[in-house]
Amino acid sequence: MSQSVAIRVLIVDAHPIVRQGLAAMIENESDMTVVGQAGNGQEAIEQYRQLQPDVTLMDLRMPQMSGVDATVAICAEFARARIIMLTTYDGDEDIYRGLHAGAKVSAQGR
């Protein structure tokens, strides 16, 4: 019987409470684990380089460097990066920018 390997997740969001909530939900799953967290795009790039997670949950709008800019930088360096763009904004332009930057999926929350 083979053991499954947990999906390694990096959480990137400007709001600590959102990061904590996402981490709690993910850690509650037996096949997923949070390997890192970042509060802005620059931290996301640094964490991604160090951890190379299986999946990154990336907030669209953050201070210092946006999720879109961080996604562009990560995807330029790691072509196989899997980034899910998170946003509470419902504008098509924001979603388009995230997907065009290299995100694989855009998830809206309220």
mmCIF file of N, CA and C in Angstrom:
data_model
loop_
_atom_site.group_PDB
_atom_site.id
_atom_site.type_symbol
_atom_site.label_atom_id
_atom_site.label_comp_id
_atom_site.label_asym_id
_atom_site.label_seq_id
_atom_site.Cartn_x
_atom_site.Cartn_y
_atom_site.Cartn_z
ATOM 1 N N MET A 1 0.839 -1.177 0.000
ATOM 2 C CA MET A 1 0.000 0.000 0.000
ATOM 3 C C MET A 1 0.890 1.248 0.000
ATOM 4 N N SER A 2 0.677 2.136 -0.950
ATOM 5 C CA SER A 2 1.503 3.337 -1.051
ATOM 6 C C SER A 2 0.867 4.499 -0.298
ATOM 7 N N GLN A 3 1.716 5.333 0.264
ATOM 8 C CA GLN A 3 1.231 6.506 0.961
ATOM 9 C C GLN A 3 1.201 7.675 -0.011
ATOM 10 N N SER A 4 0.156 8.489 0.096
ATOM 11 C CA SER A 4 0.080 9.654 -0.775
ATOM 12 C C SER A 4 0.911 10.789 -0.171
ATOM 13 N N VAL A 5 1.414 11.616 -1.038
ATOM 14 C CA VAL A 5 2.201 12.768 -0.620
ATOM 15 C C VAL A 5 1.265 13.964 -0.534
ATOM 16 N N ALA A 6 1.371 14.714 0.540
ATOM 17 C CA ALA A 6 0.505 15.870 0.734
ATOM 18 C C ALA A 6 0.821 16.963 -0.279
ATOM 19 N N ILE A 7 -0.215 17.656 -0.724
ATOM 20 C CA ILE A 7 -0.067 18.808 -1.615
ATOM 21 C C ILE A 7 0.476 19.963 -0.781
ATOM 22 N N ARG A 8 1.580 20.520 -1.209
ATOM 23 C CA ARG A 8 2.264 21.589 -0.491
ATOM 24 C C ARG A 8 1.753 22.943 -0.975
ATOM 25 N N VAL A 9 1.206 23.753 -0.057
ATOM 26 C CA VAL A 9 0.530 24.998 -0.413
ATOM 27 C C VAL A 9 1.238 26.207 0.202
ATOM 28 N N LEU A 10 1.425 27.238 -0.631
ATOM 29 C CA LEU A 10 1.904 28.544 -0.183
ATOM 30 C C LEU A 10 0.713 29.490 -0.213
ATOM 31 N N ILE A 11 0.459 30.188 0.894
ATOM 32 C CA ILE A 11 -0.658 31.131 0.989
ATOM 33 C C ILE A 11 -0.108 32.551 0.960
ATOM 34 N N VAL A 12 -0.644 33.379 0.050
ATOM 35 C CA VAL A 12 -0.194 34.765 -0.080
ATOM 36 C C VAL A 12 -1.409 35.682 -0.007
ATOM 37 N N ASP A 13 -1.481 36.487 1.044
ATOM 38 C CA ASP A 13 -2.583 37.435 1.211
ATOM 39 C C ASP A 13 -2.112 38.552 2.132
ATOM 40 N N ALA A 14 -2.554 39.764 1.862
ATOM 41 C CA ALA A 14 -2.145 40.918 2.655
ATOM 42 C C ALA A 14 -2.729 40.896 4.065
ATOM 43 N N HIS A 15 -3.813 40.172 4.264
ATOM 44 C CA HIS A 15 -4.511 40.171 5.550
ATOM 45 C C HIS A 15 -4.178 38.915 6.356
ATOM 46 N N PRO A 16 -3.534 39.080 7.511
ATOM 47 C CA PRO A 16 -3.162 37.925 8.329
ATOM 48 C C PRO A 16 -4.347 37.027 8.689
ATOM 49 N N ILE A 17 -5.498 37.613 8.953
ATOM 50 C CA ILE A 17 -6.663 36.809 9.338
ATOM 51 C C ILE A 17 -7.112 35.904 8.191
ATOM 52 N N VAL A 18 -6.980 36.386 6.966
ATOM 53 C CA VAL A 18 -7.324 35.565 5.795
ATOM 54 C C VAL A 18 -6.320 34.423 5.664
ATOM 55 N N ARG A 19 -5.039 34.736 5.818
ATOM 56 C CA ARG A 19 -4.017 33.681 5.756
ATOM 57 C C ARG A 19 -4.261 32.624 6.825
ATOM 58 N N GLN A 20 -4.578 33.068 8.034
ATOM 59 C CA GLN A 20 -4.823 32.128 9.130
ATOM 60 C C GLN A 20 -6.038 31.250 8.846
ATOM 61 N N GLY A 21 -7.094 31.855 8.321
ATOM 62 C CA GLY A 21 -8.304 31.091 8.002
ATOM 63 C C GLY A 21 -8.063 30.062 6.912
ATOM 64 N N LEU A 22 -7.381 30.475 5.851
ATOM 65 C CA LEU A 22 -7.057 29.534 4.773
ATOM 66 C C LEU A 22 -6.155 28.414 5.285
ATOM 67 N N ALA A 23 -5.171 28.778 6.101
ATOM 68 C CA ALA A 23 -4.256 27.768 6.645
ATOM 69 C C ALA A 23 -5.011 26.760 7.502
ATOM 70 N N ALA A 24 -5.942 27.236 8.313
ATOM 71 C CA ALA A 24 -6.721 26.326 9.164
ATOM 72 C C ALA A 24 -7.537 25.353 8.323
ATOM 73 N N MET A 25 -8.155 25.847 7.261
ATOM 74 C CA MET A 25 -8.948 24.965 6.389
ATOM 75 C C MET A 25 -8.058 23.943 5.689
ATOM 76 N N ILE A 26 -6.918 24.399 5.189
ATOM 77 C CA ILE A 26 -6.019 23.502 4.458
ATOM 78 C C ILE A 26 -5.437 22.443 5.390
ATOM 79 N N GLU A 27 -5.004 22.847 6.561
ATOM 80 C CA GLU A 27 -4.398 21.905 7.504
ATOM 81 C C GLU A 27 -5.410 20.883 8.014
ATOM 82 N N ASN A 28 -6.685 21.170 7.832
ATOM 83 C CA ASN A 28 -7.739 20.236 8.228
ATOM 84 C C ASN A 28 -7.893 19.101 7.213
ATOM 85 N N GLU A 29 -7.257 19.242 6.075
ATOM 86 C CA GLU A 29 -7.315 18.219 5.022
ATOM 87 C C GLU A 29 -6.112 17.289 5.161
ATOM 88 N N SER A 30 -6.354 16.004 5.070
ATOM 89 C CA SER A 30 -5.274 15.034 5.275
ATOM 90 C C SER A 30 -4.272 14.997 4.121
ATOM 91 N N ASP A 31 -4.676 15.483 2.953
ATOM 92 C CA ASP A 31 -3.789 15.409 1.786
ATOM 93 C C ASP A 31 -3.191 16.757 1.387
ATOM 94 N N MET A 32 -3.252 17.739 2.303
ATOM 95 C CA MET A 32 -2.705 19.063 2.026
ATOM 96 C C MET A 32 -1.960 19.577 3.248
ATOM 97 N N THR A 33 -0.930 20.396 3.001
ATOM 98 C CA THR A 33 -0.213 21.029 4.097
ATOM 99 C C THR A 33 0.271 22.417 3.663
ATOM 100 N N VAL A 34 0.233 23.359 4.580
ATOM 101 C CA VAL A 34 0.723 24.711 4.313
ATOM 102 C C VAL A 34 2.226 24.726 4.589
ATOM 103 N N VAL A 35 2.997 25.082 3.571
ATOM 104 C CA VAL A 35 4.453 25.119 3.732
ATOM 105 C C VAL A 35 4.981 26.534 3.951
ATOM 106 N N GLY A 36 4.150 27.550 3.668
ATOM 107 C CA GLY A 36 4.602 28.916 3.857
ATOM 108 C C GLY A 36 3.480 29.914 3.684
ATOM 109 N N GLN A 37 3.727 31.125 4.181
ATOM 110 C CA GLN A 37 2.770 32.216 4.052
ATOM 111 C C GLN A 37 3.534 33.500 3.752
ATOM 112 N N ALA A 38 2.886 34.389 2.996
ATOM 113 C CA ALA A 38 3.490 35.678 2.659
ATOM 114 C C ALA A 38 2.409 36.750 2.673
ATOM 115 N N GLY A 39 2.806 37.986 2.990
ATOM 116 C CA GLY A 39 1.857 39.081 3.094
ATOM 117 C C GLY A 39 1.884 40.065 1.940
ATOM 118 N N ASN A 40 2.813 39.886 0.995
ATOM 119 C CA ASN A 40 2.847 40.748 -0.188
ATOM 120 C C ASN A 40 3.550 40.006 -1.322
ATOM 121 N N GLY A 41 3.543 40.608 -2.486
ATOM 122 C CA GLY A 41 4.091 39.954 -3.664
ATOM 123 C C GLY A 41 5.574 39.662 -3.588
ATOM 124 N N GLN A 42 6.347 40.590 -3.026
ATOM 125 C CA GLN A 42 7.791 40.361 -2.915
ATOM 126 C C GLN A 42 8.080 39.177 -2.001
ATOM 127 N N GLU A 43 7.375 39.108 -0.868
ATOM 128 C CA GLU A 43 7.535 37.960 0.033
ATOM 129 C C GLU A 43 7.121 36.671 -0.674
ATOM 130 N N ALA A 44 6.088 36.755 -1.500
ATOM 131 C CA ALA A 44 5.613 35.574 -2.231
ATOM 132 C C ALA A 44 6.703 35.016 -3.141
ATOM 133 N N ILE A 45 7.384 35.904 -3.853
ATOM 134 C CA ILE A 45 8.457 35.465 -4.752
ATOM 135 C C ILE A 45 9.571 34.792 -3.949
ATOM 136 N N GLU A 46 9.974 35.418 -2.847
ATOM 137 C CA GLU A 46 11.032 34.855 -2.009
ATOM 138 C C GLU A 46 10.624 33.492 -1.450
ATOM 139 N N GLN A 47 9.394 33.401 -0.944
ATOM 140 C CA GLN A 47 8.901 32.136 -0.393
ATOM 141 C C GLN A 47 8.806 31.070 -1.482
ATOM 142 N N TYR A 48 8.338 31.467 -2.665
ATOM 143 C CA TYR A 48 8.209 30.496 -3.752
ATOM 144 C C TYR A 48 9.583 29.936 -4.130
ATOM 145 N N ARG A 49 10.556 30.801 -4.263
ATOM 146 C CA ARG A 49 11.912 30.346 -4.614
ATOM 147 C C ARG A 49 12.451 29.356 -3.581
ATOM 148 N N GLN A 50 12.226 29.661 -2.331
ATOM 149 C CA GLN A 50 12.749 28.822 -1.255
ATOM 150 C C GLN A 50 11.984 27.503 -1.138
ATOM 151 N N LEU A 51 10.656 27.553 -1.229
ATOM 152 C CA LEU A 51 9.818 26.389 -0.922
ATOM 153 C C LEU A 51 9.373 25.587 -2.138
ATOM 154 N N GLN A 52 9.236 26.247 -3.282
ATOM 155 C CA GLN A 52 8.719 25.639 -4.507
ATOM 156 C C GLN A 52 7.502 24.748 -4.222
ATOM 157 N N PRO A 53 6.410 25.375 -3.779
ATOM 158 C CA PRO A 53 5.203 24.626 -3.416
ATOM 159 C C PRO A 53 4.523 24.005 -4.633
ATOM 160 N N ASP A 54 3.632 23.068 -4.370
ATOM 161 C CA ASP A 54 2.845 22.457 -5.444
ATOM 162 C C ASP A 54 1.788 23.432 -5.956
ATOM 163 N N VAL A 55 1.205 24.200 -5.035
ATOM 164 C CA VAL A 55 0.142 25.156 -5.363
ATOM 165 C C VAL A 55 0.359 26.423 -4.545
ATOM 166 N N THR A 56 0.099 27.571 -5.172
ATOM 167 C CA THR A 56 0.147 28.852 -4.470
ATOM 168 C C THR A 56 -1.219 29.511 -4.561
ATOM 169 N N LEU A 57 -1.757 29.914 -3.416
ATOM 170 C CA LEU A 57 -2.990 30.701 -3.371
ATOM 171 C C LEU A 57 -2.554 32.156 -3.248
ATOM 172 N N MET A 58 -2.844 32.966 -4.275
ATOM 173 C CA MET A 58 -2.298 34.322 -4.379
ATOM 174 C C MET A 58 -3.408 35.367 -4.402
ATOM 175 N N ASP A 59 -3.370 36.286 -3.433
ATOM 176 C CA ASP A 59 -4.288 37.420 -3.420
ATOM 177 C C ASP A 59 -3.949 38.327 -4.600
ATOM 178 N N LEU A 60 -4.969 38.888 -5.223
ATOM 179 C CA LEU A 60 -4.770 39.726 -6.401
ATOM 180 C C LEU A 60 -4.168 41.086 -6.048
ATOM 181 N N ARG A 61 -4.725 41.729 -5.043
ATOM 182 C CA ARG A 61 -4.293 43.088 -4.692
ATOM 183 C C ARG A 61 -3.630 43.096 -3.323
ATOM 184 N N MET A 62 -2.369 43.527 -3.328
ATOM 185 C CA MET A 62 -1.602 43.601 -2.082
ATOM 186 C C MET A 62 -0.694 44.819 -2.128
ATOM 187 N N PRO A 63 -0.245 45.291 -0.955
ATOM 188 C CA PRO A 63 0.686 46.422 -0.933
ATOM 189 C C PRO A 63 2.076 45.995 -1.396
ATOM 190 N N GLN A 64 2.885 46.961 -1.749
ATOM 191 C CA GLN A 64 4.280 46.791 -2.177
ATOM 192 C C GLN A 64 4.392 46.141 -3.549
ATOM 193 N N MET A 65 3.797 44.980 -3.738
ATOM 194 C CA MET A 65 3.806 44.311 -5.040
ATOM 195 C C MET A 65 2.523 43.502 -5.145
ATOM 196 N N SER A 66 1.789 43.700 -6.220
ATOM 197 C CA SER A 66 0.504 43.019 -6.389
ATOM 198 C C SER A 66 0.685 41.529 -6.653
ATOM 199 N N GLY A 67 -0.398 40.799 -6.481
ATOM 200 C CA GLY A 67 -0.390 39.379 -6.807
ATOM 201 C C GLY A 67 -0.157 39.136 -8.284
ATOM 202 N N VAL A 68 -0.650 40.045 -9.117
ATOM 203 C CA VAL A 68 -0.434 39.921 -10.563
ATOM 204 C C VAL A 68 1.057 40.035 -10.874
ATOM 205 N N ASP A 69 1.719 41.060 -10.325
ATOM 206 C CA ASP A 69 3.152 41.240 -10.579
ATOM 207 C C ASP A 69 3.970 40.072 -10.025
ATOM 208 N N ALA A 70 3.588 39.585 -8.854
ATOM 209 C CA ALA A 70 4.290 38.433 -8.276
ATOM 210 C C ALA A 70 4.084 37.189 -9.134
ATOM 211 N N THR A 71 2.877 37.014 -9.655
ATOM 212 C CA THR A 71 2.588 35.862 -10.515
ATOM 213 C C THR A 71 3.424 35.918 -11.786
ATOM 214 N N VAL A 72 3.528 37.098 -12.383
ATOM 215 C CA VAL A 72 4.362 37.267 -13.579
ATOM 216 C C VAL A 72 5.801 36.853 -13.270
ATOM 217 N N ALA A 73 6.339 37.343 -12.159
ATOM 218 C CA ALA A 73 7.728 37.043 -11.797
ATOM 219 C C ALA A 73 7.925 35.554 -11.515
ATOM 220 N N ILE A 74 7.012 34.955 -10.785
ATOM 221 C CA ILE A 74 7.135 33.532 -10.453
ATOM 222 C C ILE A 74 7.031 32.677 -11.709
ATOM 223 N N CYS A 75 6.050 32.964 -12.552
ATOM 224 C CA CYS A 75 5.859 32.163 -13.773
ATOM 225 C C CYS A 75 7.006 32.342 -14.765
ATOM 226 N N ALA A 76 7.658 33.506 -14.749
ATOM 227 C CA ALA A 76 8.814 33.719 -15.625
ATOM 228 C C ALA A 76 9.988 32.841 -15.198
ATOM 229 N N GLU A 77 10.110 32.627 -13.909
ATOM 230 C CA GLU A 77 11.216 31.833 -13.371
ATOM 231 C C GLU A 77 10.870 30.346 -13.254
ATOM 232 N N PHE A 78 9.596 30.060 -12.990
ATOM 233 C CA PHE A 78 9.135 28.682 -12.791
ATOM 234 C C PHE A 78 7.931 28.444 -13.700
ATOM 235 N N ALA A 79 8.187 28.000 -14.898
ATOM 236 C CA ALA A 79 7.130 27.862 -15.908
ATOM 237 C C ALA A 79 6.016 26.911 -15.485
ATOM 238 N N ARG A 80 6.307 25.975 -14.610
ATOM 239 C CA ARG A 80 5.308 24.988 -14.203
ATOM 240 C C ARG A 80 4.578 25.382 -12.919
ATOM 241 N N ALA A 81 4.738 26.623 -12.478
ATOM 242 C CA ALA A 81 4.087 27.081 -11.248
ATOM 243 C C ALA A 81 2.573 26.972 -11.378
ATOM 244 N N ARG A 82 1.944 26.517 -10.307
ATOM 245 C CA ARG A 82 0.480 26.434 -10.257
ATOM 246 C C ARG A 82 -0.009 27.471 -9.260
ATOM 247 N N ILE A 83 -0.605 28.531 -9.792
ATOM 248 C CA ILE A 83 -1.057 29.638 -8.956
ATOM 249 C C ILE A 83 -2.557 29.812 -9.123
ATOM 250 N N ILE A 84 -3.239 29.873 -7.987
ATOM 251 C CA ILE A 84 -4.674 30.151 -7.975
ATOM 252 C C ILE A 84 -4.825 31.565 -7.447
ATOM 253 N N MET A 85 -5.396 32.440 -8.265
ATOM 254 C CA MET A 85 -5.562 33.838 -7.915
ATOM 255 C C MET A 85 -6.831 34.002 -7.078
ATOM 256 N N LEU A 86 -6.701 34.610 -5.909
ATOM 257 C CA LEU A 86 -7.829 34.865 -5.022
ATOM 258 C C LEU A 86 -8.175 36.345 -5.057
ATOM 259 N N THR A 87 -9.462 36.648 -5.105
ATOM 260 C CA THR A 87 -9.879 38.045 -5.104
ATOM 261 C C THR A 87 -11.289 38.193 -4.557
ATOM 262 N N THR A 88 -11.541 39.336 -3.932
ATOM 263 C CA THR A 88 -12.902 39.679 -3.533
ATOM 264 C C THR A 88 -13.487 40.677 -4.521
ATOM 265 N N TYR A 89 -12.686 41.093 -5.485
ATOM 266 C CA TYR A 89 -13.132 42.033 -6.502
ATOM 267 C C TYR A 89 -13.790 41.259 -7.634
ATOM 268 N N ASP A 90 -14.849 41.819 -8.202
ATOM 269 C CA ASP A 90 -15.555 41.086 -9.256
ATOM 270 C C ASP A 90 -15.396 41.713 -10.638
ATOM 271 N N GLY A 91 -14.428 42.586 -10.797
ATOM 272 C CA GLY A 91 -14.200 43.196 -12.105
ATOM 273 C C GLY A 91 -13.521 42.235 -13.061
ATOM 274 N N ASP A 92 -14.027 42.154 -14.271
ATOM 275 C CA ASP A 92 -13.449 41.265 -15.275
ATOM 276 C C ASP A 92 -11.993 41.607 -15.570
ATOM 277 N N GLU A 93 -11.654 42.883 -15.534
ATOM 278 C CA GLU A 93 -10.287 43.308 -15.835
ATOM 279 C C GLU A 93 -9.297 42.721 -14.825
ATOM 280 N N ASP A 94 -9.652 42.750 -13.549
ATOM 281 C CA ASP A 94 -8.775 42.185 -12.525
ATOM 282 C C ASP A 94 -8.577 40.689 -12.735
ATOM 283 N N ILE A 95 -9.645 39.997 -13.020
ATOM 284 C CA ILE A 95 -9.570 38.550 -13.247
ATOM 285 C C ILE A 95 -8.730 38.265 -14.490
ATOM 286 N N TYR A 96 -8.961 39.015 -15.553
ATOM 287 C CA TYR A 96 -8.192 38.840 -16.787
ATOM 288 C C TYR A 96 -6.707 39.050 -16.528
ATOM 289 N N ARG A 97 -6.366 40.111 -15.797
ATOM 290 C CA ARG A 97 -4.965 40.404 -15.504
ATOM 291 C C ARG A 97 -4.308 39.248 -14.757
ATOM 292 N N GLY A 98 -5.020 38.676 -13.805
ATOM 293 C CA GLY A 98 -4.474 37.556 -13.045
ATOM 294 C C GLY A 98 -4.245 36.332 -13.905
ATOM 295 N N LEU A 99 -5.212 36.007 -14.729
ATOM 296 C CA LEU A 99 -5.076 34.837 -15.599
ATOM 297 C C LEU A 99 -4.015 35.070 -16.668
ATOM 298 N N HIS A 100 -3.977 36.277 -17.206
ATOM 299 C CA HIS A 100 -2.979 36.608 -18.226
ATOM 300 C C HIS A 100 -1.558 36.560 -17.643
ATOM 301 N N ALA A 101 -1.447 36.859 -16.360
ATOM 302 C CA ALA A 101 -0.139 36.843 -15.693
ATOM 303 C C ALA A 101 0.406 35.429 -15.524
ATOM 304 N N GLY A 102 -0.474 34.438 -15.608
ATOM 305 C CA GLY A 102 -0.011 33.056 -15.469
ATOM 306 C C GLY A 102 -0.775 32.241 -14.457
ATOM 307 N N ALA A 103 -1.715 32.861 -13.750
ATOM 308 C CA ALA A 103 -2.532 32.097 -12.804
ATOM 309 C C ALA A 103 -3.345 31.062 -13.575
ATOM 310 N N LYS A 104 -3.572 29.921 -12.961
ATOM 311 C CA LYS A 104 -4.310 28.839 -13.615
ATOM 312 C C LYS A 104 -5.809 28.968 -13.397
ATOM 313 N N VAL A 105 -6.191 29.569 -12.276
ATOM 314 C CA VAL A 105 -7.598 29.683 -11.895
ATOM 315 C C VAL A 105 -7.767 30.995 -11.146
ATOM 316 N N SER A 106 -8.962 31.559 -11.217
ATOM 317 C CA SER A 106 -9.294 32.722 -10.408
ATOM 318 C C SER A 106 -10.496 32.364 -9.555
ATOM 319 N N ALA A 107 -10.380 32.553 -8.239
ATOM 320 C CA ALA A 107 -11.470 32.235 -7.322
ATOM 321 C C ALA A 107 -11.903 33.506 -6.618
ATOM 322 N N GLN A 108 -13.193 33.784 -6.671
ATOM 323 C CA GLN A 108 -13.724 34.968 -6.020
ATOM 324 C C GLN A 108 -14.346 34.588 -4.690
ATOM 325 N N GLY A 109 -14.159 35.442 -3.694
ATOM 326 C CA GLY A 109 -14.758 35.223 -2.384
ATOM 327 C C GLY A 109 -15.457 36.482 -1.927
ATOM 328 N N ARG A 110 -16.339 36.312 -1.002
ATOM 329 C CA ARG A 110 -17.055 37.464 -0.443
ATOM 330 C C ARG A 110 -17.140 37.316 1.048
#
